[in-house]
Amino acid sequence: MLERLEIISKRYEELNKQLLDPSILSNVNKTREISKEASSLEETVTCFGEYKQIISDIEAAKEMMKEPEMVDFAKEELETLETKKQSLEKKLEILLIPKDPNDGKNVIVEIRGAAGGDEANIFAGDLYRMYLKYAEKQGWKVEILEEEHSENGGFPLISFMIKGQNVYAKLKYESGAHRVQRVPVTETQGRIHTSTATVLVMPEAEEFDFQLDMSEVRIDITRSSGSGGQGVNTTDSAVRVTHIPTGTIVYCQVGRSQIQNKEMALNTLKTRLYNMKMQEKADKEGEERRSKIGTGDRSEKIRTYNYPQNRVTDHRIGFTLMQLDRVMEGDVSPIIEALITEDQRMQLEGNNR
């Protein structure tokens, strides 16, 4: 572990030197790439610095033990330092887990009403509001990309981007089928129904992640339609882009201009294609994928929201919280933190085998 940490520290120093080089600073993409790598190593290097200081302090305390009048003080100091040392070792182990290169990215989230008709669409709307409130608590920004409204409320589909720090790192576990158990507003006899909505969380494709060949893309300009609210134009400003090789279609009408809709649609298309590429890679690395908590299969039932019992359960880790009302108001952090902790534990176990 110490050898790896020394290598990381040297790499961090090297990257910071590069950021002072005028020839590198003149290249915006290169500077961004180096800054991103340096930023990803910073916490590990800082923690390793603290660890080395603790080791030095422990040696000093042991020397102090040789002086009779300092024994009691040194013994107490050693106990405190050993506790800190163990805590830092655990933290360093976690920091050395190979990072997902997408963790620091913005995301595009797609929520669809699935099984359960109107109630599924209403629940899709509830999930959207839950993520919206969670994003607000995190200081993130949300931008709607595509929305289809249901007559009785909610959405058969809503797609939106969340921008901020480490968004994918926290939301990547949300992909899958979310199940709700409650008495729908459309139910006249008070019976509890079970419905589902699916969530797909995709890291935003950046410039160097995915190169889109525009000769493979067809762009159609259409008239905006549907109940998109006051912001939707009735002019020919809606944009539909089609990726011919895969048949992937993205429709965008929420922007205030054709140019804005085209930009949003192409960005969403790149992200969907990048996500497909990641899924193919993950399927090939089947064994590694099985050692982690699922982060992409839309059909995997991941969570149940039981309204009568105010209970939410994440089935992947057997985590239950009797605070569904708070969760739906955006207090999703306890579930997300439990998922991150379990994922880290599983990866540490895999690394130590």
Coordinates of C-alpha atoms in Angstrom, one line a residue:
M1 CA 0.0 0.0 0.0
L2 CA 2.8 2.4 0.9
E3 CA 4.5 1.9 -2.4
R4 CA 1.3 2.7 -4.3
L5 CA 0.9 5.8 -2.2
E6 CA 4.4 7.0 -2.9
I7 CA 3.8 6.5 -6.7
I8 CA 0.5 8.5 -6.4
S9 CA 2.3 11.3 -4.5
K10 CA 5.0 11.5 -7.2
R11 CA 2.4 11.6 -10.0
Y12 CA 0.6 14.4 -8.2
E13 CA 3.8 16.5 -7.9
E14 CA 4.5 15.8 -11.6
L15 CA 1.0 16.9 -12.6
N16 CA 1.2 20.2 -10.6
K17 CA 4.6 20.9 -12.3
Q18 CA 3.0 20.4 -15.7
L19 CA 0.3 22.9 -14.8
L20 CA 3.0 25.5 -14.5
D21 CA 4.3 24.8 -17.9
P22 CA 3.3 27.6 -20.4
S23 CA 3.3 25.1 -23.4
I24 CA 0.7 23.0 -21.6
L25 CA -1.4 25.9 -20.3
S26 CA -1.8 27.1 -23.9
N27 CA -3.7 23.8 -24.6
V28 CA -7.1 24.1 -23.0
N29 CA -8.0 20.4 -23.4
K30 CA -4.7 19.2 -22.0
T31 CA -4.9 21.6 -19.1
R32 CA -8.4 20.4 -18.3
E33 CA -7.3 16.8 -18.5
I34 CA -4.3 17.3 -16.2
S35 CA -6.3 19.4 -13.7
K36 CA -8.9 16.7 -13.6
E37 CA -6.4 14.0 -12.8
A38 CA -4.6 16.1 -10.2
S39 CA -7.9 16.9 -8.5
S40 CA -8.8 13.1 -8.4
L41 CA -5.5 12.4 -6.6
E42 CA -5.5 15.4 -4.2
E43 CA -7.5 13.8 -1.3
T44 CA -5.3 10.6 -1.4
V45 CA -2.1 12.6 -1.3
T46 CA -3.4 14.9 1.5
C47 CA -4.4 11.8 3.5
F48 CA -1.1 10.1 2.9
G49 CA 0.7 13.3 4.1
E50 CA -1.3 13.1 7.4
Y51 CA -0.5 9.4 7.7
K52 CA 3.3 10.0 7.3
Q53 CA 3.1 12.8 10.0
I54 CA 1.3 10.4 12.4
I55 CA 4.0 7.8 11.8
S56 CA 6.7 10.4 12.6
D57 CA 4.7 11.5 15.7
I58 CA 4.5 7.8 16.9
E59 CA 8.3 7.5 16.6
A60 CA 8.7 10.7 18.6
A61 CA 6.3 9.4 21.3
K62 CA 8.3 6.1 21.5
E63 CA 11.5 8.1 22.1
M64 CA 9.7 10.1 24.8
M65 CA 8.9 6.8 26.6
K66 CA 12.6 6.5 27.4
E67 CA 12.4 9.5 29.7
P68 CA 10.9 8.4 33.1
E69 CA 9.1 11.7 33.7
M70 CA 7.5 11.6 30.3
V71 CA 6.2 8.0 30.3
D72 CA 2.6 8.7 31.3
F73 CA 2.2 11.5 28.8
A74 CA 3.9 9.5 26.0
K75 CA 1.7 6.5 26.7
E76 CA -1.4 8.6 26.4
E77 CA -0.1 10.2 23.3
L78 CA 0.7 6.9 21.7
E79 CA -2.8 5.6 22.3
T80 CA -4.3 8.6 20.6
L81 CA -1.9 8.4 17.7
E82 CA -2.4 4.7 17.1
T83 CA -6.2 5.3 16.9
K84 CA -5.7 8.0 14.3
K85 CA -3.2 5.8 12.4
Q86 CA -5.8 3.0 12.2
S87 CA -8.5 5.4 11.1
L88 CA -6.2 6.8 8.3
E89 CA -5.2 3.4 7.1
K90 CA -8.9 2.5 6.6
K91 CA -9.5 5.8 4.8
L92 CA -6.4 5.2 2.6
E93 CA -7.6 1.7 1.7
I94 CA -10.9 3.1 0.5
L95 CA -9.1 5.9 -1.4
L96 CA -7.0 3.3 -3.2
I97 CA -10.0 1.5 -4.6
P98 CA -9.8 2.1 -8.4
K99 CA -12.1 5.1 -9.1
D100 CA -14.8 5.1 -11.7
P101 CA -13.6 7.6 -14.3
N102 CA -17.2 8.8 -14.6
D103 CA -17.7 9.7 -10.9
G104 CA -17.0 13.4 -11.3
K105 CA -19.4 13.9 -14.2
N106 CA -22.8 15.5 -14.6
V107 CA -25.6 13.0 -15.4
I108 CA -28.6 12.7 -17.7
V109 CA -31.5 10.9 -15.9
E110 CA -34.4 9.3 -17.7
I111 CA -37.5 8.3 -15.6
R112 CA -40.3 6.4 -17.3
G113 CA -43.7 5.2 -16.0
A114 CA -43.6 1.4 -16.4
A115 CA -46.1 -1.2 -15.1
G116 CA -49.3 0.3 -13.6
G117 CA -50.7 2.7 -16.1
D118 CA -51.6 6.2 -14.8
E119 CA -50.3 5.3 -11.3
A120 CA -46.9 4.4 -12.7
N121 CA -46.7 7.8 -14.5
I122 CA -47.7 9.6 -11.3
F123 CA -45.0 7.7 -9.4
A124 CA -42.5 8.7 -12.1
G125 CA -43.4 12.3 -11.4
D126 CA -42.9 11.7 -7.6
L127 CA -39.4 10.2 -8.3
Y128 CA -38.6 13.2 -10.4
R129 CA -39.5 15.6 -7.6
M130 CA -37.6 13.5 -5.1
Y131 CA -34.4 13.8 -7.2
L132 CA -35.1 17.5 -7.9
K133 CA -35.2 18.2 -4.1
Y134 CA -32.2 16.0 -3.5
A135 CA -30.3 18.0 -6.1
E136 CA -31.3 21.2 -4.5
K137 CA -29.9 20.0 -1.1
Q138 CA -26.6 19.1 -2.8
G139 CA -26.4 22.5 -4.5
W140 CA -26.7 20.9 -8.0
K141 CA -28.5 22.4 -11.0
V142 CA -31.3 20.6 -12.9
E143 CA -32.2 21.2 -16.5
I144 CA -35.2 19.4 -18.2
L145 CA -34.3 17.9 -21.6
E146 CA -37.5 16.1 -22.6
E147 CA -40.9 15.6 -20.9
E148 CA -44.1 13.8 -21.9
H149 CA -47.1 14.7 -19.6
S150 CA -49.7 12.2 -18.5
E151 CA -53.4 13.4 -18.4
N152 CA -53.8 12.3 -14.8
G153 CA -50.5 13.7 -13.7
G154 CA -46.8 12.6 -13.8
F155 CA -44.8 11.5 -16.8
P156 CA -44.7 8.5 -19.1
L157 CA -41.2 10.0 -19.7
I158 CA -39.1 12.8 -18.2
S159 CA -35.4 13.3 -19.0
F160 CA -33.2 15.8 -17.3
M161 CA -29.6 16.8 -16.7
I162 CA -28.1 17.3 -13.2
K163 CA -25.0 19.4 -13.1
G164 CA -22.7 19.7 -10.1
Q165 CA -19.8 18.1 -8.3
N166 CA -19.5 14.3 -8.3
V167 CA -23.1 13.8 -9.4
Y168 CA -22.6 10.4 -11.0
A169 CA -20.7 9.2 -8.0
K170 CA -23.8 9.6 -5.9
L171 CA -26.6 8.9 -8.4
K172 CA -25.1 5.9 -10.3
Y173 CA -26.8 3.4 -8.0
E174 CA -30.3 4.8 -8.9
S175 CA -30.6 3.0 -12.2
G176 CA -33.2 0.2 -12.2
A177 CA -36.9 -0.5 -11.5
H178 CA -38.4 1.4 -8.6
R179 CA -41.6 -0.2 -7.2
V180 CA -44.3 1.7 -5.3
Q181 CA -47.0 0.2 -3.0
R182 CA -49.9 2.5 -2.1
V183 CA -53.5 3.4 -2.7
P184 CA -53.5 5.3 -6.0
V185 CA -55.5 8.6 -6.3
T186 CA -57.5 6.8 -9.1
E187 CA -58.5 3.9 -6.8
T188 CA -62.1 4.2 -5.6
Q189 CA -62.2 1.2 -3.2
G190 CA -59.1 1.9 -1.1
R191 CA -57.0 -1.0 -2.4
I192 CA -53.2 -1.0 -2.4
H193 CA -51.7 -1.2 -5.8
T194 CA -48.2 -2.1 -6.9
S195 CA -46.7 0.0 -9.8
T196 CA -43.2 0.6 -11.1
A197 CA -41.2 3.3 -12.8
T198 CA -37.8 2.8 -14.3
V199 CA -34.8 5.1 -13.7
L200 CA -31.7 5.3 -16.0
V201 CA -28.7 7.4 -14.8
M202 CA -26.1 8.1 -17.5
P203 CA -22.8 10.0 -17.1
E204 CA -22.7 12.9 -19.5
A205 CA -20.4 12.1 -22.4
E206 CA -17.6 14.6 -22.5
E207 CA -15.7 15.7 -25.6
F208 CA -12.9 13.1 -25.3
D209 CA -15.2 10.3 -24.2
F210 CA -17.2 9.9 -27.4
Q211 CA -16.7 11.3 -30.9
L212 CA -20.0 11.5 -32.7
D213 CA -19.8 11.0 -36.5
M214 CA -22.3 13.6 -37.7
S215 CA -22.5 11.8 -41.1
E216 CA -24.4 9.0 -39.2
V217 CA -26.9 11.4 -37.7
R218 CA -30.2 12.7 -39.2
I219 CA -31.6 15.9 -37.8
D220 CA -35.3 16.7 -38.3
I221 CA -36.9 20.0 -37.3
T222 CA -40.5 19.7 -36.2
R223 CA -43.2 21.8 -34.6
S224 CA -43.3 21.6 -30.8
S225 CA -46.3 19.8 -29.5
G226 CA -48.0 18.5 -26.3
S227 CA -48.5 20.1 -22.9
G228 CA -45.0 21.3 -22.2
G229 CA -46.0 24.4 -20.4
Q230 CA -45.5 28.1 -21.3
G231 CA -41.8 27.6 -22.2
V232 CA -42.6 25.4 -25.2
N233 CA -42.7 27.3 -28.5
T234 CA -45.4 26.7 -31.2
T235 CA -42.9 27.5 -33.9
D236 CA -40.8 25.0 -35.8
S237 CA -38.2 24.7 -33.1
A238 CA -38.4 21.1 -31.8
V239 CA -35.5 18.9 -32.9
R240 CA -35.4 15.1 -33.4
V241 CA -32.0 13.5 -33.9
T242 CA -31.6 10.0 -35.1
H243 CA -28.4 7.9 -34.9
I244 CA -28.8 5.8 -38.0
P245 CA -26.5 2.8 -37.1
T246 CA -28.2 2.1 -33.8
G247 CA -31.7 3.6 -34.5
T248 CA -31.4 5.7 -31.3
I249 CA -33.8 8.7 -31.4
V250 CA -33.7 11.8 -29.2
Y251 CA -36.5 14.4 -29.3
C252 CA -36.1 17.8 -27.7
Q253 CA -38.6 20.7 -27.5
V254 CA -38.1 22.3 -24.1
G255 CA -35.4 24.8 -25.2
R256 CA -36.5 28.3 -26.3
S257 CA -34.8 28.0 -29.7
Q258 CA -34.1 25.5 -32.4
I259 CA -30.3 25.9 -31.8
Q260 CA -30.7 25.3 -28.1
N261 CA -32.9 22.2 -28.7
K262 CA -30.4 20.9 -31.3
E263 CA -27.5 21.3 -28.8
M264 CA -29.4 19.5 -26.0
A265 CA -30.6 16.7 -28.3
L266 CA -27.1 16.0 -29.6
N267 CA -25.6 16.1 -26.1
T268 CA -28.3 13.6 -25.0
L269 CA -27.6 11.4 -28.0
K270 CA -23.8 11.3 -27.3
T271 CA -24.6 10.4 -23.7
R272 CA -26.9 7.6 -24.7
L273 CA -24.4 6.1 -27.1
Y274 CA -21.6 6.5 -24.6
N275 CA -23.8 4.6 -22.1
M276 CA -24.4 1.8 -24.6
K277 CA -20.6 1.6 -25.1
M278 CA -20.1 1.3 -21.3
Q279 CA -22.9 -1.4 -21.0
E280 CA -21.2 -3.5 -23.7
K281 CA -17.9 -3.2 -21.8
A282 CA -19.5 -4.1 -18.5
D283 CA -21.2 -7.1 -20.1
K284 CA -17.8 -8.3 -21.3
E285 CA -16.4 -7.8 -17.8
G286 CA -19.2 -9.9 -16.3
E287 CA -17.3 -11.2 -13.3
E288 CA -16.1 -7.7 -12.2
R289 CA -19.7 -6.4 -12.7
R290 CA -21.1 -9.1 -10.5
S291 CA -18.7 -8.1 -7.7
K292 CA -20.2 -4.6 -7.6
I293 CA -23.7 -3.2 -6.9
G294 CA -25.6 -3.0 -10.2
T295 CA -25.6 0.4 -11.8
G296 CA -27.3 0.1 -15.1
D297 CA -29.9 -2.6 -15.8
R298 CA -33.2 -0.9 -16.1
S299 CA -35.1 -4.2 -15.4
E300 CA -33.4 -4.9 -12.1
K301 CA -35.9 -4.2 -9.2
I302 CA -33.8 -2.2 -6.9
R303 CA -36.1 -0.5 -4.4
T304 CA -39.6 -0.6 -3.0
Y305 CA -41.5 2.5 -1.6
N306 CA -44.3 1.3 0.7
Y307 CA -46.5 4.2 1.6
P308 CA -48.9 2.6 4.1
Q309 CA -45.9 1.6 6.3
N310 CA -43.8 4.7 5.5
R311 CA -41.1 2.3 4.5
V312 CA -38.4 2.3 1.8
T313 CA -36.3 -0.8 1.2
D314 CA -33.3 -1.1 -1.1
H315 CA -33.3 -4.8 -2.1
R316 CA -29.6 -4.9 -3.3
I317 CA -28.2 -4.4 0.2
G318 CA -31.2 -5.2 2.4
F319 CA -31.4 -1.6 3.7
T320 CA -34.7 -0.4 5.1
L321 CA -35.6 3.0 6.3
M322 CA -38.9 3.9 8.0
Q323 CA -38.8 7.5 6.8
L324 CA -40.4 7.3 3.3
D325 CA -42.0 10.7 3.8
R326 CA -38.6 12.3 4.3
V327 CA -37.0 10.4 1.4
M328 CA -39.7 11.6 -1.0
E329 CA -38.9 15.1 0.1
G330 CA -35.3 14.7 -1.1
D331 CA -33.7 13.2 1.9
V332 CA -32.1 10.3 -0.1
S333 CA -28.6 10.6 1.4
P334 CA -29.0 7.8 4.0
I335 CA -29.8 5.3 1.2
I336 CA -27.1 6.6 -1.1
E337 CA -24.4 6.6 1.6
A338 CA -25.4 3.0 2.6
L339 CA -25.0 1.9 -1.1
I340 CA -21.6 3.6 -1.4
T341 CA -20.4 2.0 1.9
E342 CA -21.5 -1.4 0.8
D343 CA -20.0 -1.0 -2.7
Q344 CA -16.6 0.0 -1.1
R345 CA -16.8 -3.0 1.2
M346 CA -17.4 -5.4 -1.7
Q347 CA -14.6 -3.9 -3.7
L348 CA -12.2 -4.1 -0.7
E349 CA -13.1 -7.7 -0.2
G350 CA -12.5 -8.4 -3.9
N351 CA -9.1 -6.6 -3.8
N352 CA -8.0 -8.5 -0.7
R353 CA -8.8 -12.0 -2.1

